[in-house]
Amino acid sequence: MSAATAASKAIEITPELVAEHGLSTDEYALILKIMGREPNITELGVFSAMWSEHCSYKSSKVWLKTLPTEGPQVICGPGENAGVVDIGEGLAAIFKIESHNHPSFIEPYQGAATGVGGILRDVFTMGARPVANMNALRFGSPDHPKTRHLVSGVVAGIGGYGNCIGVPTVGGETEFDPAYNGNILVNAMTVGIADADRIFYSAAGGPGNPVVYVGSKTGRDGIHGATMASAEFDQDSEEKRPTVQVGDPFTEKLVMEACLELMATDAIVAIQDMGAAGLTSSGVEMASKGSVGVELDLDLVPMREEGMTPYELMLSESQERMLIVLKPGREAEARAIFEKWELDFAVIGRVTDTGRLVLKFHGETVGDIEVAPLVDNAPEYDRPWEPTPKSPIIHIDDVAAPNDPMEALKQIVGCPNMASRRWIWEQYDHMVMADTNQRPGGDSAVVRIHGTDRALAITTDSTPRYCLADPEEGGKQAVAEAWRNLTAVGATPLAVTNNLNFGNPQKPRIMGQIAGAVSGMGTACRALNFPVVSGNVSLYNETSGEAILPTPVIGGLGLIEDLDRTVTVAIPREGLDLVLIGDTKGWLGASLYLREIAGRAEGAPPPVDLTAEKRNGDFVRGLIQAGRVAACHDLSDGGLGAAVAEMAMASGIGATLTDAPAGLALHGWLFGEDQARYLMAVENGADIIAEATAAGVPAMSVGQTGGDALTVAGTHTISIQELRRSHEEWLPAFMARP
Amino acid sequence: MKTAVIVFPGSNCDRDAAVALEAAFGTAPAMIWHRDNTLPNLDLILLPGGFSYGDYLRSGAIAARSPVLRAVKEQADRGVPVIGICNGFQVLTESGLLPGVLMRNAGLKYVCRDVDLVVESTASPFMRGYKAGQRITVPVAHHDGNYFADDATLDRLEGDGRVAFRYAAHDNPNGSARNIAGILNERGNVLGMMPHPERAIDPKHCGTDGKAMFTGLVEALAA
Amino acid sequence: MKAKVHVTLKNGVLDPQGKAIGHALESLGFNGVGDVRQGKFIELDLDESDPDKARARVGEMCEKLLANTVIENYSIDLEG
Amino acid sequence: MKAKVHVTLKNGVLDPQGKAIGHALESLGFNGVGDVRQGKFIELDLDESDPDKARARVGEMCEKLLANTVIENYSIDLEG
Ligand SMILES: Nc1ncnc2c1ncn2[C@@H]1O[C@H](COP(=O)(O)OP(=O)(O)O)[C@@H](O)[C@H]1O
Ligand SMILES: [Mg+2]
């Protein structure tokens, strides 16, 4: 082996050290085979990072491969920093979702903030200007002593980062469940827009080309606690080094502007943000994608702290850094741009034709690894799994009717999982960039494509209680609901990104949830022409053996061709007909009603009929795009009752709703969660119902808009004011509690 | 008519402001980088919202000491209209062009929402498009918008008719003294306000109640 | 040499953060907490070894940037 | 009695504020300023006259509210 530095040589690679790096004995044996010798500590660190679940997707890859990723609209599917879809007129939307679950539990503000920073980088790395942020959040029970602190920190952190960088946070979702007590979920999504012919990729090329480091300096942020605590590394540090990364949105804003400025030239060969595993993953991925080698001189890395070792430099997760391969001779031009933005700029290495990652430090070679096997031979496991046992189907007759249906409705719209999220989104600048056409609170956020009358619709969705009961149907439902939310604003759904949040994949039961959910997602994406273009996997969300609910979060993106032909959930005026699209059977299994009112969390979730979804959704979208719908809301949690209440609360105009059709109990009518349904307010209900019937779409007249109350079946009534009080009160009151 | 938007590192409403100015004036404003220490002769200068220098130390503090601010001050002294919106208002108070300070919101949280404003004074070019007493709805989006000055200063501002906008009673989003949302300098050519009129020029975004500020400015400057 | 600067709000200036901390302490069950004020504490490394010069220099920094003297006071301690 | 609490970032934790202040001082022409770190300074009035009890009490306040002990250290001085 070539010379290693004293520092690296001093550390003996013991089985304990290997284990601390999260590598199994088999994996280590493979490393020995690839290296043909024992790795030094820096090399071990590189393998450990690249073969981590996070970077290698070793437990999920076999399943992810089954997802549909193609379609005429797809410019770039999974595998790059983010997915790219064609949105017409020479533009592309670039988007992705990513989790920062564990760091946000440890330090909610910084964890969430750096999560937003990371996903923003993934998107602008590809040449897009970010135009919207979303966030999908799951917290523990409201009664859990940590919950309030976590909600407050996470929301402040997401706002703190997004507000400062000036990208609007336009929507998301927030749920509470005791299953997240020890593992909250913070999934952040960013959507950006780029010229379709100016997308930047990460494949390095051109041996001899300079490898450039830009952005913040490297510190010891986020280097794995377990290894850092070992005495050899940290002898002179009196306080245990925090592994928490601190975000600097101001610097990120500068990095973003500088990168976009450089991208307007033709100086870039490849560009890659430094995310998880920092310089290691960015360097290795750029080399691997381009089938080239990279040689880095670690002395040239801008450093924030003294005495940093090659190991630390390669594994640091300091934020707001990028790696760029420039065309030859373009250094000065690039440097001038970064200096204008007062950012560090350093040529730290070269592209080579050796196919090897070579690391130099103090004039010696401290790492030398062949890139292809490091990436291609990364472990991949087809882990054993058990299918989730089917839950029983719950019949309406077995579910108690409420004493007072309007009281039940009031309770449902005010329960922790349905209450207004205003307290959250008012802390987010959701209007900066002046293109937010639909603010948080509706089915999808609608963000205008700057300078045009076209827009993107964005949503995130998952119903973990369905996924727990039936991962396959739950996976389908998450996709279907995202597709429906886009449809409900009149958008044509284009593609999805997804964040798979699960427990320990080494448990066959959990692996069964993953297998089921991914399979359901794939089925739904295929049926709805809604390919997956990017995503992220977060496993091991368990504490003391207690796993989170299976939570496959779908981030959906759709296109609106004409902003004059989009609708919101708000009932705009009196005297409109309410038309319900889709079949209502009164499915109460795994429903909110069952849990919140009947106090039972059980039963099979509503089945998803993808043919009906597609047919009903296409019909509704057609009407909206033809300008024939005044307001529309898809039906999901809380069913018809919750939907009509939300439509009324959004504008202050009430409605009367007909009684349940013959043979259906009122609580099934109001609170059943049958899928593939929409409630529309329209000018001429009879015509629309006739057209629907002709098209084979179930449709029925269910009432009229007007007044300042909600009245059902002529007798049950509640004022909008009272509904609103219940809906708006819970979250601020909860957050104000000591 | 020549207008300019000053861009600091961390400004993020600069584009929104430029769109609003271009819509009203028909020509795009000059985008002036913070390091420029000389300015061309201008008819209107706008300091945009955002987080100049990350709003580190104090909101607007570092921007207020940048070279370009000296040049802005010179033009303000010559009577050129200067408007600071949100972070721009913070820069104006930090630089001494306007009295008082903008402290952390009373609720301590960032707040982004529509607020109802009352137009108080129409005695400046900025307010020409409005009627005194008019109520308008314009969004706010800030963490430090809690206007504070000593009582003597507040009395003077009110006595001199230099309160441009107030939050409607019961709609004060940040705890500002006397519900103050925007103030003028003595000469009436410098306006600072926390709400964002440039976000309210388009029915497809946040309504149009901010438009009159820009169209009024066009008229006032042409007069 | 190291300078430690305390920047505190002048008397009579409202302190929303201090007030909120006071409230929060109370609701956490800490009784008997009176006034709470929050200020800033800034540490600077200086390549100046003469204490008088250092003090003058840091004073200037405070006047020009570190404190908003309309509402804030500052004090300077030197070390090392 | 009065408690003065200093809350500072732990070593090695990035301090974006301090960094920005350092930059700003430099561009204002102050040379020779090295590292700048910004922390919080909190003053509390307590109705407690026993220093040991006061210190314990304020320590608890720091752990529970005043400091984010994942990334911050705190120190307590008592007066009066
Ligand atoms: N964390 C959040 N950030 C911003 N907006 C949120 C957040 N959580 C929920 N929202 C908004 O609240 C509204 C209701 O959310 P949700 O009930 O999940 O909608 P849906 O049932 O249509 O998917 C949506 O407009 C959503 O964007
Ligand atoms: Mg919806």
GROMACS .gro file of N, CA and C and ligand atoms in nm, chain A residues 442-443 461 481 485 633-634 636, ligand 2:
model
   25
  442GLY      N    1  -5.559   2.462   0.111
  442GLY     CA    2  -5.644   2.398   0.011
  442GLY      C    3  -5.596   2.257  -0.019
  443ASP      N    4  -5.637   2.203  -0.134
  443ASP     CA    5  -5.597   2.066  -0.170
  443ASP      C    6  -5.453   2.061  -0.217
  461ASP      N    7  -4.882   1.382   0.047
  461ASP     CA    8  -4.986   1.299   0.107
  461ASP      C    9  -4.936   1.164   0.155
  481GLU      N   10  -5.437   0.976  -0.345
  481GLU     CA   11  -5.478   1.101  -0.283
  481GLU      C   12  -5.397   1.219  -0.337
  485ASN      N   13  -5.559   1.531  -0.514
  485ASN     CA   14  -5.540   1.669  -0.468
  485ASN      C   15  -5.497   1.759  -0.582
  633HIS      N   16  -6.328   2.003  -0.393
  633HIS     CA   17  -6.248   1.949  -0.284
  633HIS      C   18  -6.251   1.797  -0.299
  634ASP      N   19  -6.135   1.734  -0.286
  634ASP     CA   20  -6.139   1.588  -0.287
  634ASP      C   21  -6.182   1.540  -0.149
  636SER      N   22  -6.127   1.299   0.163
  636SER     CA   23  -6.030   1.209   0.224
  636SER      C   24  -6.064   1.195   0.371
 1123MG      MG   25  -5.714   1.715  -0.025
   0.00000   0.00000   0.00000
